[in-house]
């Protein structure tokens, strides 16, 4: 059996992929995740659940959502997000059934452990006309006086993010296509739309890209349409996908992704697969450059050199894999977090970062 990661969450057994429902609730950080508990491979999705007090050491809790309803009888409970309102935790997720396909549903908890699914599920029973049967990954955020939900979809080869608004988290009004582009692929996954200071940020995942799959757009928002100003891909991966963000109690915007990939073979002897990345602090420099830097809790674990990492002006070699160095400024800082079978490299405070699972 391979060694367990020390500073990253991985499930005790079974498969995990996208982080879901990231939040701080009742004194602990909560990370839910796409989970198939019966084998280390993708299957009908459940929502696994882990908690932490320091973002580095995680405790796995009982499964939060089982696919036990008729509107989940096919793919199960796909990805989604969390909102804390009136001391209750709301989980929004994509429910996948044979009869309805991909729809958006809700579960609510008072203690953050036991969840009751909403009687009115699915909240959004079909995709909009601009979307398709690929209609998933609801991310809900509150800003500018209302709750905003974005979902990933696509139509006719054009990836799209569609947008809904609500005042009460139960009734959602369709607002239209927030952003779209053939350059993002046929279907966008795991969108995340939030306000950061005076900036509006749209983050999402692009399918079937071996590196730089996580897109970060900054721009203007008029209440209906998002106009792109800058497009950036600071994280190269290759084992980094489906990042999601949330606001910590101290105001930091924290991003966590999936540390694995769909094509990776199991480590020898493992009966589990997948992990969460080191949490990153999201920031925007004065010139608009996005940074994904290690959370301050990880500072004692960081080094400036490692035998697995070799740097030059134009490339970084990590465990024998070569990646181009794409920085807006000259290289001035290197921070490395090496765990038992993963390594994450951060350049210039997170202006560029690399995430690799080197375990075999």
XYZ file of C-alpha atoms in Angstrom, residues 48-205:
158
model
C -17.837 12.571 0.252
C -17.052 14.914 3.134
C -13.944 16.046 5.008
C -13.273 18.770 7.585
C -10.216 20.654 8.774
C -9.271 23.373 11.233
C -6.013 24.385 9.507
C -6.484 23.529 5.770
C -3.605 21.029 6.004
C -4.877 18.146 8.133
C -8.241 16.670 7.189
C -10.672 14.282 8.854
C -12.994 12.244 6.661
C -16.630 12.248 7.781
C -19.548 10.037 6.705
C -20.821 10.450 3.153
C -22.982 13.579 2.925
C -25.104 12.783 -0.150
C -26.101 9.385 -1.478
C -27.804 8.993 -4.898
C -31.015 7.733 -3.318
C -33.718 9.708 -5.144
C -35.424 9.072 -8.507
C -33.919 12.293 -9.902
C -30.425 10.857 -9.135
C -30.881 7.290 -10.381
C -28.382 7.505 -13.239
C -25.082 9.339 -12.633
C -25.966 10.242 -9.058
C -24.985 13.483 -7.334
C -22.567 15.431 -9.517
C -20.536 18.500 -8.526
C -21.817 21.643 -6.862
C -21.258 24.193 -4.132
C -22.229 25.358 -0.640
C -23.781 28.485 0.859
C -24.131 29.327 4.551
C -27.356 31.204 5.309
C -29.110 31.724 8.660
C -26.820 29.207 10.374
C -27.758 26.500 7.896
C -25.635 24.896 5.203
C -27.115 24.679 1.705
C -25.585 22.276 -0.817
C -26.376 22.804 -4.497
C -25.527 19.913 -6.797
C -26.267 18.394 -10.172
C -28.680 15.486 -9.907
C -28.485 13.038 -12.806
C -31.368 10.717 -13.683
C -32.443 8.503 -16.557
C -35.658 10.451 -17.098
C -34.513 14.061 -16.651
C -30.794 13.988 -17.357
C -28.688 16.639 -15.593
C -30.707 18.906 -13.305
C -29.869 21.150 -10.335
C -30.925 20.193 -6.805
C -30.543 21.202 -3.153
C -29.843 19.601 0.240
C -29.833 21.470 3.574
C -28.248 20.824 6.982
C -28.327 22.416 10.408
C -25.225 20.668 11.741
C -23.115 20.389 8.578
C -23.103 16.588 8.742
C -26.648 15.336 8.175
C -28.410 16.636 5.059
C -32.028 16.621 3.979
C -32.839 16.909 0.306
C -35.328 19.606 -0.667
C -38.857 18.391 -1.386
C -39.020 20.620 -4.442
C -36.027 19.051 -6.179
C -34.925 19.467 -8.817
C -34.785 23.232 -8.380
C -33.879 23.680 -12.060
C -35.389 20.726 -13.956
C -34.022 21.378 -17.441
C -31.269 23.309 -19.213
C -31.996 26.632 -20.891
C -32.476 26.769 -24.649
C -28.902 28.042 -25.047
C -27.567 24.945 -23.251
C -27.652 21.202 -23.771
C -27.907 17.904 -21.900
C -24.448 18.741 -20.491
C -25.729 21.108 -17.802
C -23.939 20.840 -14.506
C -21.815 21.997 -11.565
C -23.889 24.794 -9.965
C -21.729 27.319 -8.099
C -23.657 29.778 -5.922
C -22.186 33.047 -4.607
C -23.692 36.138 -3.008
C -22.680 39.594 -4.212
C -24.290 42.800 -5.471
C -27.433 42.134 -3.452
C -28.471 38.674 -4.661
C -27.418 35.053 -5.016
C -25.836 34.156 -8.342
C -25.707 30.600 -9.697
C -23.526 29.653 -12.652
C -23.592 26.276 -14.405
C -21.391 24.844 -17.116
C -22.843 23.743 -20.433
C -22.231 23.954 -24.172
C -24.035 23.832 -27.487
C -22.940 23.306 -31.077
C -19.288 23.081 -30.072
C -19.331 26.307 -28.023
C -18.612 26.085 -24.294
C -20.917 28.254 -22.177
C -21.551 29.441 -18.630
C -25.233 30.099 -17.910
C -26.407 32.386 -15.126
C -29.320 32.388 -12.661
C -30.284 34.707 -9.778
C -32.279 34.201 -6.581
C -33.281 36.109 -3.454
C -34.051 33.052 -1.312
C -31.910 30.159 -2.693
C -35.079 28.296 -3.706
C -36.547 30.159 -6.668
C -34.071 30.774 -9.483
C -34.601 33.113 -12.432
C -32.643 32.537 -15.600
C -30.516 35.509 -16.648
C -28.926 34.208 -19.825
C -25.465 33.203 -21.043
C -22.818 34.823 -18.845
C -19.858 33.936 -21.073
C -19.150 31.617 -23.992
C -16.472 30.738 -26.501
C -15.431 27.985 -28.865
C -11.885 28.472 -27.573
C -12.976 27.026 -24.209
C -14.032 23.700 -25.707
C -17.431 22.164 -26.420
C -18.538 22.078 -22.762
C -17.390 24.177 -19.807
C -17.177 22.478 -16.411
C -17.099 23.682 -12.794
C -17.610 27.433 -13.299
C -17.147 29.800 -10.349
C -18.253 33.446 -10.523
C -17.352 35.833 -7.713
C -16.502 39.412 -6.876
C -13.022 40.152 -5.580
C -12.650 43.755 -4.485
C -13.593 45.793 -7.549
C -12.960 42.840 -9.876
C -15.425 40.304 -11.227
C -13.829 36.890 -11.726
C -15.078 33.913 -13.719
C -13.128 30.695 -13.225
C -13.869 27.399 -14.977
C -12.374 24.137 -16.221
